[in-house]
Coordinates of C-alpha atoms in Angstrom, one line a residue:
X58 CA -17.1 -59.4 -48.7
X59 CA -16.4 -57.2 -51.5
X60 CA -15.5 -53.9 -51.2
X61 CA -16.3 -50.4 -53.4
X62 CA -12.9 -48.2 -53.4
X63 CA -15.2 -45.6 -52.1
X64 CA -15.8 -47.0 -48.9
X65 CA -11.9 -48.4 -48.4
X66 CA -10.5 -44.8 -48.7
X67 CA -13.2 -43.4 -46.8
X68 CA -12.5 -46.0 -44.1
X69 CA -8.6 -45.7 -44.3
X70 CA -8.2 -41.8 -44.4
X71 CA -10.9 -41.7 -41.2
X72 CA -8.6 -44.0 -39.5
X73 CA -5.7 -41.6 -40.4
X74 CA -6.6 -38.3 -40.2
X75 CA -5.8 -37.5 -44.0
X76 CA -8.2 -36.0 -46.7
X77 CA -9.3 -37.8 -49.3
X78 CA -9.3 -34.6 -52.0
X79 CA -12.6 -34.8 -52.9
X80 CA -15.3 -37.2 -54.0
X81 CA -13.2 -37.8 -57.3
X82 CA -10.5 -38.9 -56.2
X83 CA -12.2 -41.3 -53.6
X84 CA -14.2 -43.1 -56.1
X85 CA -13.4 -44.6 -60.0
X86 CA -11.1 -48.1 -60.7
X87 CA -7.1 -47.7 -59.6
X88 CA -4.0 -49.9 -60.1
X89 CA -1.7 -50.3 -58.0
X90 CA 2.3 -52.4 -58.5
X91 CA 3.6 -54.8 -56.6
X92 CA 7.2 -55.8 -56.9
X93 CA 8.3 -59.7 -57.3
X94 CA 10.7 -61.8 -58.0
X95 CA 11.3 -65.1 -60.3
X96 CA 7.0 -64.6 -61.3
X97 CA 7.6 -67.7 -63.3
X98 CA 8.6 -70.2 -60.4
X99 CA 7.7 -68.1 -57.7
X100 CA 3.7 -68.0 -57.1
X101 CA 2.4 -66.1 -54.4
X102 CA 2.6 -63.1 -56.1
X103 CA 0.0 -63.6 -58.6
X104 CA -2.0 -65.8 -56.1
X105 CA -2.4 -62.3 -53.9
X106 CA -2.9 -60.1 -56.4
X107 CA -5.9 -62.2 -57.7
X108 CA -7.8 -63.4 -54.0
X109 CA -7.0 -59.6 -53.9
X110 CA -9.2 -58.6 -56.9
X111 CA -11.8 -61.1 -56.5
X112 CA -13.0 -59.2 -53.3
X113 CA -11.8 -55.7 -54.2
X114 CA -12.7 -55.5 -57.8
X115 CA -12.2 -51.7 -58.7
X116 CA -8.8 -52.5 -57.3
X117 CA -5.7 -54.2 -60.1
X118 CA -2.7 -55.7 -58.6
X119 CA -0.4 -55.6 -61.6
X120 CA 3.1 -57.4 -60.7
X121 CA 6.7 -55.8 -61.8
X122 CA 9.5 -58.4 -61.8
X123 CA 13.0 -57.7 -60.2
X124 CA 15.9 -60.1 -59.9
X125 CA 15.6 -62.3 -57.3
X126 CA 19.5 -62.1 -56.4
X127 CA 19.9 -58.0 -56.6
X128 CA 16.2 -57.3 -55.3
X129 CA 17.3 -55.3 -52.7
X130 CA 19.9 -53.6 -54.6
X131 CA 17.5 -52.8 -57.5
X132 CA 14.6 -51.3 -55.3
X133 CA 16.5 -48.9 -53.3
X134 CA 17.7 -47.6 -56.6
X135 CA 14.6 -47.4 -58.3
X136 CA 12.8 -45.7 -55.1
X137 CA 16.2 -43.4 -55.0
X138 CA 14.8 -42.5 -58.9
X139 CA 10.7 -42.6 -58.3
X140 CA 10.5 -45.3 -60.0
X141 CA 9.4 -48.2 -57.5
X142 CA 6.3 -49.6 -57.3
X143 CA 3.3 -48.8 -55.0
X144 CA 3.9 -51.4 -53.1
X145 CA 6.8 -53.3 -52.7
X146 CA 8.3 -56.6 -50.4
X147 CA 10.3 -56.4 -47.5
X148 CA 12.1 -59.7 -49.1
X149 CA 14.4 -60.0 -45.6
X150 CA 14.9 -58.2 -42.2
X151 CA 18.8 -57.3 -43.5
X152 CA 17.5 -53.9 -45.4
X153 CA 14.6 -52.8 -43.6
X154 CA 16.2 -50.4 -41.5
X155 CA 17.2 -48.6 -44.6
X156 CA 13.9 -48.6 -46.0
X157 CA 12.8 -47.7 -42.7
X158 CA 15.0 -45.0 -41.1
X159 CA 15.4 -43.7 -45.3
X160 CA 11.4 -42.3 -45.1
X161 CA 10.8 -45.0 -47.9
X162 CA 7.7 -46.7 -45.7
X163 CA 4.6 -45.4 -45.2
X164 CA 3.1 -45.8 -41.2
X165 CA 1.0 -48.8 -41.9
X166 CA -0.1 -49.0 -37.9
X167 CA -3.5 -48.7 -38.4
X168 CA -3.3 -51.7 -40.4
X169 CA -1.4 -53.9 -37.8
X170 CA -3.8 -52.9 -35.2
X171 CA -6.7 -54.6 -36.8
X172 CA -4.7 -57.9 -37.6
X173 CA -5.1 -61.3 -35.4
X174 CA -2.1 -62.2 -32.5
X175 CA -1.4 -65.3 -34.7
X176 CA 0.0 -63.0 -37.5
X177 CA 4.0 -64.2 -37.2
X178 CA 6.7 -61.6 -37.9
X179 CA 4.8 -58.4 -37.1
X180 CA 7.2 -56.9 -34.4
X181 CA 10.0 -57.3 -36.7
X182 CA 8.6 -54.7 -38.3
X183 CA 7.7 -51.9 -35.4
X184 CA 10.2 -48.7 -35.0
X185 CA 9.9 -46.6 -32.0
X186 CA 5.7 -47.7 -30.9
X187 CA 4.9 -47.5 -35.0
X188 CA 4.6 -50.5 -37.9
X189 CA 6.1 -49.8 -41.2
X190 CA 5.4 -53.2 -43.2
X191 CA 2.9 -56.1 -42.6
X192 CA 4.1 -59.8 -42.8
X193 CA 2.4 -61.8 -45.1
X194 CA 4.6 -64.8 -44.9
X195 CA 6.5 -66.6 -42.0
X196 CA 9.0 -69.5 -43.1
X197 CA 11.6 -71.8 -41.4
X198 CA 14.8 -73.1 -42.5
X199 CA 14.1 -77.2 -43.1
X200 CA 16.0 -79.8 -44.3
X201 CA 14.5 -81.1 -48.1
X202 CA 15.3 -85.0 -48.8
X203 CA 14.8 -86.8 -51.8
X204 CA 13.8 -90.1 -50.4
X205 CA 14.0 -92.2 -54.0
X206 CA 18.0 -91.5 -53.7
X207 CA 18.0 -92.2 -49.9
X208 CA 16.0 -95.6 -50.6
X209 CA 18.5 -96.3 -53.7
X210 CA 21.9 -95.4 -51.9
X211 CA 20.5 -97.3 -49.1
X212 CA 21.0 -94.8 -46.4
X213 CA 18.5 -94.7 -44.1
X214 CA 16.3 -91.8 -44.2
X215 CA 16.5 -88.2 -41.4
X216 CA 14.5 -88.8 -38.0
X217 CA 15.1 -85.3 -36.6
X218 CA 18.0 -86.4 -34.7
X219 CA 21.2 -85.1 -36.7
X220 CA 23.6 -83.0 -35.8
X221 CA 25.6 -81.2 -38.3
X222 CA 28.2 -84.0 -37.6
X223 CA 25.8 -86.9 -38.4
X224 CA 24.5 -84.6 -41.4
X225 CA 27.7 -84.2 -42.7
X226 CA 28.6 -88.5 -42.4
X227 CA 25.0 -88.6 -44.2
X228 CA 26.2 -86.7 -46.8
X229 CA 29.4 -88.5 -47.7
X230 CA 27.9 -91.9 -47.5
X231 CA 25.1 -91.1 -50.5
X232 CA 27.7 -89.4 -52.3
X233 CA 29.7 -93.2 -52.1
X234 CA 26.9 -94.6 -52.3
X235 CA 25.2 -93.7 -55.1
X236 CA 28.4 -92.7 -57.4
X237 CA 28.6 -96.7 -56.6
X238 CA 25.2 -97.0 -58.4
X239 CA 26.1 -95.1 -61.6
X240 CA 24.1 -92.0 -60.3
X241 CA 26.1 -88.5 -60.4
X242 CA 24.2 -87.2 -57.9
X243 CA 25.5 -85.6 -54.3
X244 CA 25.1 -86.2 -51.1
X245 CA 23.5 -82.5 -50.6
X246 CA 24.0 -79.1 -52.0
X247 CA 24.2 -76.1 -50.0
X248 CA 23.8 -72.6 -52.2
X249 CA 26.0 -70.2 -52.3
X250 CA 24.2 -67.6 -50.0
X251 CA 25.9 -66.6 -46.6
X252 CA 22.6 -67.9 -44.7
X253 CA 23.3 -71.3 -45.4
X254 CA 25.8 -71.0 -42.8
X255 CA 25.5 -68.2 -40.7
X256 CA 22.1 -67.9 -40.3
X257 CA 22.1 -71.3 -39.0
X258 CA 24.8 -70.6 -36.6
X259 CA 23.5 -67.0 -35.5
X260 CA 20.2 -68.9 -34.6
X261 CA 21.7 -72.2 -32.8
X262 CA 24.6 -70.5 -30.7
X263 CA 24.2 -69.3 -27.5
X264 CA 24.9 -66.1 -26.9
X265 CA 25.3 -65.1 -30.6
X266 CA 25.4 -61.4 -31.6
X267 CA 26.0 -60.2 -35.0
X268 CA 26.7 -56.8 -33.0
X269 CA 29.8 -58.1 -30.0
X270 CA 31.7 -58.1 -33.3
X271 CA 32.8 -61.9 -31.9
X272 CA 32.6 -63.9 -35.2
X273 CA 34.1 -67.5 -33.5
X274 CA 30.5 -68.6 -33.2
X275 CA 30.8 -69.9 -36.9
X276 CA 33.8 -71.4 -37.2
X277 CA 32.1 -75.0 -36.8
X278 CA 29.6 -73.8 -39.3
X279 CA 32.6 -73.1 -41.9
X280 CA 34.2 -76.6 -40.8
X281 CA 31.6 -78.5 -41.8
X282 CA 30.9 -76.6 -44.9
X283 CA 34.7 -77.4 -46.3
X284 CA 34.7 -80.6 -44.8
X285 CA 31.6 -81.8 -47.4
X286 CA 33.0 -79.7 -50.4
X287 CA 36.8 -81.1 -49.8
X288 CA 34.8 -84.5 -49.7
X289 CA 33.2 -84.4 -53.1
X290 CA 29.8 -84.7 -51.4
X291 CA 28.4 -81.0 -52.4
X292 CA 29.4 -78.5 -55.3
X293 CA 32.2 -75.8 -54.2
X294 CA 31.1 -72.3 -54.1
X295 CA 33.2 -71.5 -56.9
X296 CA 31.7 -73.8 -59.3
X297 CA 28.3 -72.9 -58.2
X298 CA 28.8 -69.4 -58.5
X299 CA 30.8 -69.9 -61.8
X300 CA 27.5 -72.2 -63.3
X301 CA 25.4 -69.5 -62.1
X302 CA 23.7 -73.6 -60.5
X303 CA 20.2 -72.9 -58.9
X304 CA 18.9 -74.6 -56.0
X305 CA 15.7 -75.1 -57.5
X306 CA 17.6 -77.6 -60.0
X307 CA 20.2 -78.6 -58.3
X308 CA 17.1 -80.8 -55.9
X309 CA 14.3 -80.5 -58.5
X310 CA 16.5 -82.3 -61.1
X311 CA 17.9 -84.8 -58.8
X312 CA 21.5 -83.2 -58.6
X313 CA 21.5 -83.6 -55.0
X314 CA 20.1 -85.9 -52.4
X315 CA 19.5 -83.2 -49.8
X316 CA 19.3 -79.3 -49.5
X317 CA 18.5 -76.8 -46.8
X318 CA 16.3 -74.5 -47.8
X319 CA 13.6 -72.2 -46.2
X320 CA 9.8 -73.7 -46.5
X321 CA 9.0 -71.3 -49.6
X322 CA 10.6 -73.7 -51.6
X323 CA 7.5 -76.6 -50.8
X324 CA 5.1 -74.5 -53.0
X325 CA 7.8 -74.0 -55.8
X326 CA 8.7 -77.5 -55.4
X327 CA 5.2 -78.5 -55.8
X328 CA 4.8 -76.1 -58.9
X329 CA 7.8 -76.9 -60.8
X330 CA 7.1 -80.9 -60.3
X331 CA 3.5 -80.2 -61.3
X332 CA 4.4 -78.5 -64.9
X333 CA 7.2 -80.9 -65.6
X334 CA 9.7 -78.0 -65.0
X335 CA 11.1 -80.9 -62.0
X336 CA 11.6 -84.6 -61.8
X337 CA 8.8 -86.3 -60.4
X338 CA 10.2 -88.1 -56.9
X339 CA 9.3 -88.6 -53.4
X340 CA 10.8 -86.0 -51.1
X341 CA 10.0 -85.1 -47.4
X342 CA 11.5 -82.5 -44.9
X343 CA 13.3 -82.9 -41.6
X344 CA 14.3 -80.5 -39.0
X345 CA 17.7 -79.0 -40.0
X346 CA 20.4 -80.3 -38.0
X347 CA 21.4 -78.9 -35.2
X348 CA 24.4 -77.9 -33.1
X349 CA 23.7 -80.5 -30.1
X350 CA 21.9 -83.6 -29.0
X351 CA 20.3 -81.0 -26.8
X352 CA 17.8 -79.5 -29.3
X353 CA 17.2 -82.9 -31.9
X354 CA 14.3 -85.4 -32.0
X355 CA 10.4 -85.2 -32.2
X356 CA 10.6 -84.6 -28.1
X357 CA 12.7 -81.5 -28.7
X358 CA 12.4 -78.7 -30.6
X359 CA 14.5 -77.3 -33.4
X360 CA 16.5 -74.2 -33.4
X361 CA 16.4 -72.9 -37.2
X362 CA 16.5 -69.4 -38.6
X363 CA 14.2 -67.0 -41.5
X364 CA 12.9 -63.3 -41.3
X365 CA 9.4 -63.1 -42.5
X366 CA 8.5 -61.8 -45.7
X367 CA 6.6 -58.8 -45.4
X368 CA 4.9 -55.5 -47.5
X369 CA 5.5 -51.8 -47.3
X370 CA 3.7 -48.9 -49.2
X371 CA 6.2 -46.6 -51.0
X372 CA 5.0 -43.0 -49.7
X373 CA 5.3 -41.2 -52.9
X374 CA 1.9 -42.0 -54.2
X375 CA -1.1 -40.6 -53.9
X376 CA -3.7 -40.6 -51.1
X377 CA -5.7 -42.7 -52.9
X378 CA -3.3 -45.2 -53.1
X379 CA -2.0 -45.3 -50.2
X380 CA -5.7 -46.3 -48.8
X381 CA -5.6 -49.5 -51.4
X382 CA -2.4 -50.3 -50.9
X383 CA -3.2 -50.2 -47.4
X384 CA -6.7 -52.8 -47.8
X385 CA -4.2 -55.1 -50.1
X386 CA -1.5 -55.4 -47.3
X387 CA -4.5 -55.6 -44.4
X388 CA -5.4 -59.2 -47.2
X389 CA -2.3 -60.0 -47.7
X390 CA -2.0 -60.9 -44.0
X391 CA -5.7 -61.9 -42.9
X392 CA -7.3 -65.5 -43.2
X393 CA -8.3 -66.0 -46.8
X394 CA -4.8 -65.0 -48.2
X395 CA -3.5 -67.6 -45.5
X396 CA -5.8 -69.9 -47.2
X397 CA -4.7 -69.0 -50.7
X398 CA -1.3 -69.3 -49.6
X399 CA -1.2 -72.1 -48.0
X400 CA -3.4 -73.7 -50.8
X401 CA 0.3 -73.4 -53.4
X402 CA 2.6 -74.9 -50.8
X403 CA 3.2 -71.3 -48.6
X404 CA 3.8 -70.6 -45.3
X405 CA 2.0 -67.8 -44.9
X406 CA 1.8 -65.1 -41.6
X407 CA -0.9 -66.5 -40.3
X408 CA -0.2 -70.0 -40.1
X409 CA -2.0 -71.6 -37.2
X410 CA -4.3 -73.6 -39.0
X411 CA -3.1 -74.2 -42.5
X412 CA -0.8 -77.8 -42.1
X413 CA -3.6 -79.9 -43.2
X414 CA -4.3 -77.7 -46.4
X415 CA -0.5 -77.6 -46.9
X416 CA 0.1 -81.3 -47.0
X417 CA -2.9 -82.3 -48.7
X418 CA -1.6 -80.4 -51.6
X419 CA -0.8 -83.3 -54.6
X420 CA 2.8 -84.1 -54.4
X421 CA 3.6 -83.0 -51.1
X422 CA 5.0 -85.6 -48.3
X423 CA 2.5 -87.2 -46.2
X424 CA 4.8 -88.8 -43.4
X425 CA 4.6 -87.5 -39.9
X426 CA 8.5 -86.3 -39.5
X427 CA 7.6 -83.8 -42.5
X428 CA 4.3 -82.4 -40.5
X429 CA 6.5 -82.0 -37.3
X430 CA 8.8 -80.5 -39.3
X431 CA 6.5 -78.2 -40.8
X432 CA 4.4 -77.4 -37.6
X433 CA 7.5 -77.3 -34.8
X434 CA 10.3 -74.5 -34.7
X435 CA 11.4 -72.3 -32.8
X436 CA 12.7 -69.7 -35.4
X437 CA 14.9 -67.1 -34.6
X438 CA 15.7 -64.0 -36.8
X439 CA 18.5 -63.9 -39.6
X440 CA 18.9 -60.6 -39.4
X441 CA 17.7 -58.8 -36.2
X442 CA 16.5 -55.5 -37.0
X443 CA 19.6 -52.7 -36.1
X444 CA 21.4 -49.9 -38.2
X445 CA 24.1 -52.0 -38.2
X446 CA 22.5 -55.0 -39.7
X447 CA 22.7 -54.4 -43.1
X448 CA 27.1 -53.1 -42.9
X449 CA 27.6 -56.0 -40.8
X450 CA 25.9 -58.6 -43.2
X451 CA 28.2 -57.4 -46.2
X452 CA 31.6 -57.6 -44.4
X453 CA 30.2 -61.2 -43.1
X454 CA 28.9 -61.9 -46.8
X455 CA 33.0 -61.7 -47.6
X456 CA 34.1 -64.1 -44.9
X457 CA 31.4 -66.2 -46.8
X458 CA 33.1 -66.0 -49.9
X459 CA 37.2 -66.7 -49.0
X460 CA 36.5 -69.0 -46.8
X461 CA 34.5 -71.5 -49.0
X462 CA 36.4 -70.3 -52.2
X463 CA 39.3 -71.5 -50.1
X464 CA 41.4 -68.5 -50.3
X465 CA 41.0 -67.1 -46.8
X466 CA 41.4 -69.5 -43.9
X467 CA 39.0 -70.0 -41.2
X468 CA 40.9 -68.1 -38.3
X469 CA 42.1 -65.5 -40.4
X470 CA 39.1 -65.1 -42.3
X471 CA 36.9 -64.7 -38.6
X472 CA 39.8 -62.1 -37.7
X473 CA 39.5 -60.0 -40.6
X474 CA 36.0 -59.7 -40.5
X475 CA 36.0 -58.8 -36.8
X476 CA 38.4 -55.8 -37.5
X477 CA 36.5 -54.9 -40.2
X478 CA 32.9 -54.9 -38.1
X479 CA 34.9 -53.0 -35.3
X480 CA 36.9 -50.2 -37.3
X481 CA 34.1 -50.1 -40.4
X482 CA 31.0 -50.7 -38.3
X483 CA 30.6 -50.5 -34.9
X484 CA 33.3 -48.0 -33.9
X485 CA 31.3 -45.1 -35.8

């Protein structure tokens, strides 16, 4: 059902109490930003901002690009200058506090109280009985396989049974394997972001608290990691970091066999294979592996990690705004963005019913481990929402860095970065 402008403010400003200004200012066209990242690879923005249009037509999404790897870093300075956009992404949990407890969100309650219970994510988002950001999208952390270098290393293909253990021997043998073959690729490649092994173990150990300020939960985590890098079976952080190496290439172009990576990669996957921009192969997904037996196989299931992806209104615009950026975030998380969503390969917020549309997409995996995969998690947060979230990630982002760079090790690294969270963190 389309929508006049008119009748959106009228509707959002009754729900809030505010005044509109005058009959002006509630009618006539408006535009309002969005910030993205990596518009060229990455597709949901566009995809919103257009379903958005075609039902809201006096209403322009127009996108503003930011670097994928210093997004938050970038906003908070531009909305520190009034220069952010109207409506920007809440790209993780780890900064939302700041946004949050700064005044940089605008009370979007009103919109959460008209959304479905199958929205995903929405309580991350809810400070002291009030919403400050919608979800939009809910992914999981999976395991990608590329089953043409499974097939020709002859290794036989994930179940959903590994542990990081049986990953980690799966790893080594397709490195062997298929160096044996006169193919260069690795066994897997794990990026160089800190979630690839702490969010993992933060999610799969019991008892885990990134506030105790007891770090020994990830020293198996850290073990396995150096294990496969020592091995030869997945690049070192410092050459990854050095070749500035992407994960999209590093799996699209066949560089390794296997990657984990959160479900927002299946719709840039899907896109980069579809423009040429990736090799054409076969690939599926499996659960990640997991730290026991305990939580493995299609009987069990699977302990992973993500935050959702969500959208807050910068409150330095105008009323009128504010009451469109409000209807585009009360889309962005209803059914037909879910459909629009789900129809490029994303998991969106709602996701209860979109599976089928998902894998019927050309060039996705049709095999049932891949569906289970897709449709069975239990996902825990990688960055539960505190004040000391956001300190605490940093100090753990440089345990990250000596220990896989090899100049801290293990013990010490977990020791420093303890003292650090007590004395920098958690002591004030």
């Amino acid at each position: 059902m389309k929508r006049s402008l008119a009748a959106v403010t009228a509707l959002l400003l009754g729900i809030t109490g505010c005044s509109s200004g005058g009959d002006a200012e509630e009618s006539g066209p408006v535009t309002l930003t969005l910030a993205g990242w990596s518009l060229a690879t990455t597709p949901e923005f566009k995809t919103l901002a257009d379903g958005f249009k075609s039902s809201h037509p006096d209403i322009t999404v127009e996108l503003k690009e930011y670097d994928a790897a210093n997004y938050d870093t970038q906003m908070i300075a531009d909305l520190a200058a009034g220069k952010a956009p109207d409506v920007y992404v809440q790209k993780n949990l780890k900064n939302f506090f700041t946004y949050q407890d700064g005044k940089q969100l605008v009370d979007v309650s009103d919109v959460a109280g008209k959304l479905g219970p199958k929205v995903g994510g929405l309580s991350a988002y809810q400070v002291d009985g009030k919403t400050w950001a919608i979800p939009y999208r809910a992914d999981s952390w999976v395991l990608y396989y590329n089953k043409a270098l499974f097939d020709k290393a002859g290794v036989k293909h994930p179940d959903g049974s590994w542990t990081w253990a049986e990953y980690a021997t799966a790893a080594k043998e397709l490195t062997t394997k298929l160096k044996a073959s006169g193919d260069k690729a690795l066994g897997t490649y794990q990026h160089t972001w800190q979630s690839t092994a702490q969010g993992f173990a933060l999610a799969q150990t019991a008892g885990a608290s990134l506030e105790t300020g007891d770090y020994a939960f990830l020293k198996p985590y850290y073990e396995t990691a150096l294990d496969l890098q020592t091995a030869g079976a997945q690049v070192s952080l410092g050459d990854a970091t050095t070749n500035s190496l992407t994960y999209q290439a590093q799996f699209g172009k066949q560089s390794a066999a296997m990657m984990v990576m959160g479900t927002w990669y299946i719709a840039t996957l899907l896109n980069q294979q579809a423009k040429g921009d990736a090799d054409t192969f076969e690939w599926g997904i499996a659960p990640a592996p997991q730290l026991t037996k305990a939580t493995t196989g299609t009987s069990a299931t699977p302990v992973t990690f993500a935050d959702p992806t969500g959208l807050g209104i910068n409150p330095k615009i105008s009323e009128k705004k504010i009451a469109a950026a409000k209807e585009f975030l009360a889309y962005a998380a209803g059914a037909d963005a879910a459909k629009a969503l789900a129809g490029i390969g994303v998991t969106p917020a709602d996701s209860s019913s979109v599976a089928d549309t998902i894998f019927s997409l050309k060039g996705a995996p049709g095999d049932e481990l891949s569906k289970f995969t897709f449709t069975t998690h239990d996902t825990k947060p990688e960055n539960p929402v505190s004040k000391y979230t956001a300190p605490l990630q940093n100090i753990l982002k440089d345990l990250h860095t000596e220990v896989l760079s090899g100049t801290t090790p293990i013990d010490a690294a977990i020791t420093k970065a303890q003292d650090r969270a007590k004395n920098e963190v958690l002591s004030k």
